[in-house]
Coordinates of C-alpha atoms in Angstrom, one line a residue:
Chain A
X509 CA -35.9 3.6 -33.7
X510 CA -33.8 5.7 -36.1
X511 CA -30.4 4.9 -37.5
X512 CA -28.6 7.2 -35.1
X513 CA -30.2 5.5 -32.1
X514 CA -29.0 2.1 -33.3
X515 CA -25.6 3.7 -33.8
X516 CA -25.6 5.2 -30.2
X517 CA -26.6 1.8 -28.8
X518 CA -23.8 0.1 -30.7
X519 CA -21.3 2.5 -29.3
X520 CA -22.7 2.0 -25.8
X521 CA -22.2 -1.8 -26.2
X522 CA -18.7 -1.4 -27.6
X523 CA -17.7 0.8 -24.7
X524 CA -19.2 -1.6 -22.2
X525 CA -17.1 -4.4 -23.6
X526 CA -13.9 -2.3 -23.7
X527 CA -14.3 -1.2 -20.1
X528 CA -15.2 -4.7 -18.9
X529 CA -12.1 -6.1 -20.7
X530 CA -9.8 -3.4 -19.1
X531 CA -11.0 -4.3 -15.7
X532 CA -10.7 -8.0 -16.4
X533 CA -7.1 -7.5 -17.5
X534 CA -6.5 -5.4 -14.3
X535 CA -5.5 -2.4 -16.4
X536 CA -8.4 -0.3 -15.0
X537 CA -9.2 -0.1 -11.3
X538 CA -12.8 -0.8 -10.4
X539 CA -13.1 2.4 -8.5
X540 CA -12.3 4.5 -11.6
X541 CA -14.4 2.4 -13.9
X542 CA -17.6 3.4 -12.1
X543 CA -17.6 6.8 -13.8
X544 CA -17.1 5.2 -17.2
X545 CA -20.0 2.8 -16.6
X546 CA -22.1 5.7 -15.6
X547 CA -21.2 7.4 -19.0
X548 CA -22.3 4.3 -20.9
X549 CA -25.6 4.2 -18.9
X550 CA -26.3 7.8 -19.9
X551 CA -25.5 7.0 -23.6
X552 CA -28.0 4.1 -23.4
X553 CA -30.7 6.1 -21.8
X554 CA -30.4 9.0 -24.3
X555 CA -30.3 6.6 -27.2
X556 CA -33.5 4.8 -26.3
X557 CA -35.4 7.7 -24.7
X558 CA -35.3 10.4 -27.4
X559 CA -37.8 12.6 -25.7
X560 CA -35.6 13.1 -22.7
X561 CA -32.9 15.0 -24.6
X562 CA -35.6 17.3 -26.1
X563 CA -37.0 17.8 -22.6
X564 CA -33.6 18.7 -21.2
X565 CA -33.0 21.1 -24.1
X566 CA -36.3 22.8 -23.3
X567 CA -35.4 23.2 -19.7
X568 CA -32.0 24.8 -20.2
X569 CA -33.3 26.8 -23.1
X570 CA -31.4 25.3 -26.0
X571 CA -33.3 25.1 -29.3
X572 CA -31.4 22.4 -31.0
X573 CA -31.3 19.2 -28.9
X574 CA -28.0 18.1 -30.4
X575 CA -26.4 21.2 -28.9
X576 CA -27.7 20.2 -25.5
X577 CA -26.0 16.9 -26.0
X578 CA -22.7 18.6 -26.9
X579 CA -23.0 20.8 -23.8
X580 CA -23.6 17.8 -21.6
X581 CA -20.7 16.0 -23.1
X582 CA -18.4 19.0 -22.6
X583 CA -19.5 19.3 -18.9
X584 CA -18.9 15.6 -18.4
X585 CA -15.4 15.8 -19.9
X586 CA -14.7 18.8 -17.6
X587 CA -15.8 16.8 -14.6
X588 CA -13.6 13.9 -15.7
X589 CA -10.6 16.1 -16.1
X590 CA -11.2 17.6 -12.7
X591 CA -11.5 14.1 -11.2
X592 CA -8.1 13.2 -12.7
X593 CA -6.5 16.4 -11.5
X594 CA -7.6 15.5 -8.0
X595 CA -6.2 12.0 -8.4
X596 CA -2.9 13.3 -9.8
X597 CA -2.6 15.8 -7.0
X598 CA -3.0 13.0 -4.5
X599 CA -0.6 10.7 -6.2
X600 CA 2.0 13.5 -6.5
X601 CA 1.7 14.0 -2.7
X602 CA 2.1 10.3 -2.0
X603 CA 5.1 9.9 -4.3
X604 CA 6.7 12.9 -2.7
X605 CA 6.3 11.4 0.8
X606 CA 7.6 8.1 -0.5
X607 CA 10.7 9.8 -1.9
X608 CA 11.3 11.6 1.3
X609 CA 11.0 8.5 3.4
X610 CA 13.3 6.6 1.0
X611 CA 15.9 9.4 1.3
X612 CA 15.8 9.2 5.1
X613 CA 15.9 5.4 5.2
X614 CA 18.7 5.2 2.7
X615 CA 20.8 7.4 5.0
X616 CA 19.9 5.1 8.0
X617 CA 21.0 2.1 6.0
X618 CA 24.3 3.7 5.0
X619 CA 24.9 4.6 8.6
X620 CA 24.1 1.1 9.8
X621 CA 26.4 -0.5 7.2
X622 CA 29.3 1.9 8.2
X623 CA 28.8 1.0 11.8
X624 CA 28.8 -2.7 11.0
X625 CA 32.0 -2.4 9.0
X626 CA 33.7 -0.6 11.8
X627 CA 32.5 -3.2 14.3
X628 CA 33.5 -6.2 12.2
Chain B
X675 CA 37.5 23.2 -5.4
X676 CA 37.6 23.1 -1.6
X677 CA 39.1 26.6 -1.4
X678 CA 36.4 28.3 -3.4
X679 CA 35.1 30.1 -0.3
X680 CA 37.9 31.0 2.1
X681 CA 36.5 31.1 5.6
X682 CA 36.0 34.7 6.6
X683 CA 37.1 35.7 10.1
X684 CA 35.7 39.2 10.2
X685 CA 32.8 38.0 12.4
X686 CA 34.9 36.1 14.8
X687 CA 33.7 38.2 17.7
X688 CA 30.1 37.4 17.2
X689 CA 30.9 33.8 16.5
X690 CA 32.8 33.4 19.8
X691 CA 29.9 35.0 21.7
X692 CA 27.3 32.7 20.3
X693 CA 29.5 29.7 20.7
X694 CA 30.2 30.4 24.3
X695 CA 26.6 31.0 25.3
X696 CA 24.8 28.2 23.6
X697 CA 26.8 26.1 21.3
X698 CA 27.3 23.4 23.9
X699 CA 23.7 23.1 24.7
X700 CA 22.0 23.7 21.4
X701 CA 22.2 21.1 18.6
X702 CA 22.5 23.0 15.3
X703 CA 22.2 21.7 11.7
X704 CA 22.7 23.5 8.4
X705 CA 20.3 22.1 5.8
X706 CA 21.7 22.6 2.2
X707 CA 19.2 21.8 -0.6
X708 CA 21.3 21.0 -3.7
X709 CA 20.3 20.1 -7.3
X710 CA 23.0 19.7 -9.9
X711 CA 25.5 21.6 -7.7
X712 CA 28.6 19.4 -8.2
X713 CA 30.6 22.5 -9.0
X714 CA 29.7 24.4 -5.9
X715 CA 28.9 21.9 -3.1
X716 CA 32.4 21.2 -1.9
X717 CA 33.0 25.0 -1.5
X718 CA 29.7 25.4 0.4
X719 CA 30.6 22.6 2.8
X720 CA 34.1 24.1 3.4
X721 CA 32.5 27.6 3.9
X722 CA 30.1 26.3 6.6
X723 CA 32.8 24.3 8.3
X724 CA 35.2 27.1 8.3
X725 CA 32.8 29.7 9.7
X726 CA 30.5 27.6 11.9
X727 CA 32.2 24.4 13.0
X728 CA 29.6 23.9 15.8
X729 CA 26.9 23.0 13.3
X730 CA 26.4 19.6 11.5
X731 CA 26.0 19.8 7.8
X732 CA 23.2 18.1 5.9
X733 CA 23.2 18.1 2.1
X734 CA 19.9 17.2 0.6
X735 CA 20.6 16.0 -2.9
X736 CA 17.4 16.6 -4.8
X737 CA 17.8 14.0 -7.5
X738 CA 21.0 15.4 -9.0
X739 CA 22.6 13.5 -11.9
X740 CA 26.0 15.1 -11.6
X741 CA 27.1 13.4 -8.5
X742 CA 26.4 16.3 -6.1
X743 CA 25.6 13.8 -3.2
X744 CA 28.7 11.7 -3.8
X745 CA 31.0 14.8 -3.6
X746 CA 29.2 15.9 -0.4
X747 CA 29.8 12.5 1.2
X748 CA 33.4 12.6 0.2
X749 CA 33.7 16.0 2.0
X750 CA 32.3 14.5 5.2
X751 CA 28.8 16.0 5.1
X752 CA 25.7 14.0 6.1
X753 CA 23.7 13.4 2.9
X754 CA 20.1 12.6 2.0
X755 CA 19.6 11.4 -1.5
X756 CA 16.1 12.0 -2.9
X757 CA 15.6 9.5 -5.8
X758 CA 14.1 12.0 -8.2
X759 CA 13.9 15.8 -8.4
X760 CA 11.1 16.9 -6.0
X761 CA 11.7 20.6 -6.1
X762 CA 13.6 22.7 -3.6
X763 CA 10.7 23.0 -1.1
X764 CA 10.3 19.3 -0.7
X765 CA 14.1 18.8 -0.5
X766 CA 14.3 21.4 2.3
X767 CA 11.3 19.7 4.0
X768 CA 13.1 16.4 4.0
X769 CA 16.0 18.2 5.7
X770 CA 13.6 19.5 8.4
X771 CA 12.2 16.0 8.9
X772 CA 15.7 14.7 9.4
X773 CA 16.4 17.6 11.8
X774 CA 13.3 16.8 13.8
X775 CA 14.0 13.1 14.0
X776 CA 17.6 13.6 15.0
X777 CA 16.7 16.0 17.8
X778 CA 18.1 19.3 16.5
X779 CA 17.2 22.5 18.3
X780 CA 18.1 24.9 15.5
X781 CA 18.1 24.4 11.7
X782 CA 19.6 26.8 9.2
X783 CA 18.7 26.7 5.5
X784 CA 21.5 27.7 3.2
X785 CA 21.4 27.3 -0.6
X786 CA 23.7 24.8 -2.3
X787 CA 24.8 27.2 -5.0
X788 CA 27.2 29.2 -2.9
X789 CA 25.2 32.4 -2.9
X790 CA 24.8 32.4 0.9
X791 CA 27.8 33.5 2.9
X792 CA 28.3 31.2 5.9
X793 CA 30.2 33.8 7.8
X794 CA 26.7 35.1 8.7
X795 CA 25.7 31.9 10.4
X796 CA 26.5 32.9 14.0
X797 CA 24.5 36.1 13.5
X798 CA 21.6 34.2 12.1
X799 CA 21.5 31.8 15.1
X800 CA 22.0 34.2 17.9
X801 CA 18.4 35.7 17.9
X802 CA 17.0 32.2 18.1
X803 CA 19.3 31.3 21.0
X804 CA 18.3 34.4 22.8
X805 CA 14.6 33.6 22.2
X806 CA 13.9 36.8 20.3
X807 CA 12.1 35.0 17.5
X808 CA 11.3 31.7 15.9
X809 CA 12.5 32.4 12.4
X810 CA 15.5 34.5 11.3
X811 CA 15.5 35.7 7.7
X812 CA 18.7 36.8 6.0
X813 CA 17.9 39.8 4.0
X814 CA 20.0 41.3 1.1
X815 CA 18.0 44.6 1.3
X816 CA 18.6 45.5 4.9
X817 CA 22.3 45.7 4.4
X818 CA 24.3 48.2 2.4
X819 CA 26.3 46.9 -0.6
X820 CA 26.7 43.3 -1.7
X821 CA 25.0 41.4 -4.5
X822 CA 21.3 42.2 -4.7
X823 CA 20.3 39.8 -7.5
X824 CA 19.2 40.3 -11.1
X825 CA 16.9 43.2 -11.8
X826 CA 13.8 41.1 -12.6
X827 CA 14.2 39.0 -9.5
X828 CA 14.6 42.2 -7.5
X829 CA 11.3 43.6 -8.8
X830 CA 9.5 40.4 -8.1
X831 CA 11.0 40.2 -4.6
X832 CA 10.0 43.8 -3.9
X833 CA 6.4 43.1 -5.0
X834 CA 6.2 40.0 -2.8
X835 CA 7.9 41.7 0.1
X836 CA 5.4 44.5 -0.1
X837 CA 2.4 42.2 -0.3
X838 CA 3.7 39.9 2.5
X839 CA 4.5 42.9 4.7
X840 CA 0.8 43.9 4.4
X841 CA -0.4 40.4 5.2
X842 CA 2.0 39.9 8.1
X843 CA 1.6 43.4 9.6
X844 CA 5.4 43.4 9.8
X845 CA 8.0 44.8 7.4
X846 CA 9.7 42.1 5.3
X847 CA 12.4 43.3 2.9
X848 CA 13.6 40.1 1.3
X849 CA 10.7 37.6 1.1
X850 CA 12.4 35.4 -1.5
X851 CA 15.6 34.9 0.5
X852 CA 16.3 31.2 1.1
X853 CA 18.8 32.0 3.8
X854 CA 17.0 31.3 7.1
X855 CA 17.4 29.9 10.6
X856 CA 14.6 28.5 12.7
X857 CA 14.0 27.0 16.1
X858 CA 12.4 23.7 17.1
X859 CA 8.9 25.0 16.9
X860 CA 9.4 26.0 13.2
X861 CA 11.3 22.8 12.5
X862 CA 8.2 20.9 13.7
X863 CA 6.0 23.0 11.5
X864 CA 8.1 22.8 8.3
X865 CA 8.7 19.0 8.7
X866 CA 5.0 18.5 8.6
X867 CA 4.0 21.2 6.1
X868 CA 6.2 23.0 3.5
X869 CA 5.4 24.2 0.0
X870 CA 6.9 22.1 -2.8
X871 CA 8.3 24.6 -5.2
X872 CA 9.2 28.3 -4.9
X873 CA 8.5 27.9 -1.2
X874 CA 10.2 31.0 0.2
X875 CA 7.4 33.5 0.4
X876 CA 4.7 30.9 1.2
X877 CA 6.7 29.4 4.0
X878 CA 6.9 32.9 5.7
X879 CA 3.1 33.2 5.5
X880 CA 2.8 29.7 6.9
X881 CA 5.0 30.6 9.8
X882 CA 3.0 33.7 10.4
X883 CA -0.3 31.8 10.3
X884 CA 1.1 29.4 12.9
X885 CA 2.0 32.5 15.0
X886 CA 5.7 32.1 14.8
X887 CA 7.8 35.3 15.2
X888 CA 9.9 36.4 12.2
X889 CA 13.0 38.6 12.4
X890 CA 15.1 39.9 9.5
X891 CA 18.8 40.5 9.8
X892 CA 21.0 42.0 7.1
X893 CA 23.3 39.7 5.1
X894 CA 25.2 40.1 1.9
X895 CA 25.0 37.5 -0.9
X896 CA 27.4 36.5 -3.6
X897 CA 26.8 36.1 -7.3
X898 CA 26.8 32.4 -8.1
X899 CA 30.2 31.0 -8.9
X900 CA 29.4 27.8 -10.8
X901 CA 26.5 25.8 -12.1
X902 CA 23.5 27.6 -13.6
X903 CA 20.6 29.5 -12.2
X904 CA 17.2 27.9 -12.5
X905 CA 15.5 31.2 -13.3
X906 CA 14.2 32.0 -16.8
X907 CA 11.2 33.9 -18.2
X908 CA 8.6 31.2 -18.1
X909 CA 9.7 30.1 -14.7
X910 CA 9.6 33.6 -13.4
X911 CA 6.0 34.0 -14.7
X912 CA 5.1 30.7 -13.0
X913 CA 6.8 31.8 -9.9
X914 CA 4.8 35.1 -9.8
X915 CA 1.4 33.4 -10.4
X916 CA 2.1 30.5 -8.1
X917 CA 3.3 32.6 -5.2
X918 CA 0.5 35.2 -5.6
X919 CA -2.1 32.4 -5.6
X920 CA -0.4 30.9 -2.5
X921 CA -0.6 34.2 -0.8
X922 CA -4.3 34.6 -1.4
X923 CA -5.0 31.0 -0.3
X924 CA -2.8 31.4 2.7
X925 CA -4.5 34.6 3.7
X926 CA -7.9 33.1 3.4
X927 CA -6.7 30.3 5.7
X928 CA -5.5 32.8 8.2
X929 CA -8.9 34.5 8.2
X930 CA -10.6 31.1 8.6
X931 CA -8.4 30.2 11.5
X932 CA -9.1 33.5 13.2
X933 CA -12.9 32.9 12.8
X934 CA -12.6 29.7 14.7

C-alpha cells in the first residue's frame, strides 16, 4: 500500500471516531449520522481498493483518476447540501406552525385570565 | 394618534345597505397583519371602527419589537402575538386560522400601515354577502385618482397582473393588493394553506386553483403616513423571482389537478 492509501485510511478512522463521539454526546442525531458513516465507508473502500477508482474513471471517461475522485466528492457535497435544504425547509415549516399555534393559545390564555379576573 | 384617519362618511349609504341586509347574520372580522407599526396601528383600528363598526378587529402582531401588539390591545382590538417575525403571509394565515376557529363567515384583510382606506369595507363585503364571488380584491387601478404606489412597484404589479390574468383567464388589475375580503370557503382554504412571504399574487392563484371566484372592485389607497416601507431593491428582485417561480409552480399544479 502507498503512503496516500495509509493517509486516507487514517482520515477514515479519524472521521469514524469523531462521528461516533458526536453521537455518544448526543450532538448528532443517529438518523443524520448514517450519511456520514456511508461517506467514511466510501473513503475506506477507495483507500484499500485502488483499482476501483481507476475503473470508475474509465467508465465516466475521465483520464486522471484523481479528477474522478474530485467529481465524486463534489457530487456528494451537492447531495449533502440538498439533504440539509430539505431538512431546513421542513424545520422552517414546523417552527412556523408552532409560532402560529403559540400565538393562538396565548390569546386564549389571556382571554381565560381576563374572564377569571372578572369572575373573582 | 387615534385621530390619524378621521372616519369617512361618504359611503354611508352603501354601509347602511350592507348593514341592514346581512350584518346581523354574518360574523365579520378584519384581519390586520402588522410588523413594527406602532406609529400607525391605533389609527388603523380607529379607521376600521369608525367606518365598519359591525366587524371585529384582529391585529396579528408579527413579532414586532416596537410594542405594536400592546398598543392594539390598549385600543380594544383582539390581538395575536407571533413570537418572532414569520413574514406577512404567515401572519395573515394565523388570522385566518383564528377566523375559522371562532366561526367567522367573512374575513377582510387590511394592511397595518394605514394604506388601506376602511371606508371601502362595506363595499368590499357586499359582493360576498350577495354570493357574487368568494374573494373580493380591492384594486387601485380600477379606480380613477388616488395613490397608485411607487413607479417600480407599479411596473412589477402590472407584470404580475398581466401574467395572472393570463393564467386565471380573468382580468386582474391589481394582483399585489393586500386589501381583500373573503367568504368562509376561502377562509378554510387560507387557514390551511397560504404562502409565507410576498403572498398576494400566489394566494390569488391558489384561490383560482381551488375554483374560488374572484372579483375586483375599485378602491383608492393612501400613501403611508408613518413607519417605513419594507420595499428596497434587493427585496424587489427577490419578490419578482419568488412570485414568478410561484406562478410557474402554481400553474403546473393546476394542470396536474386538471389531469386527474
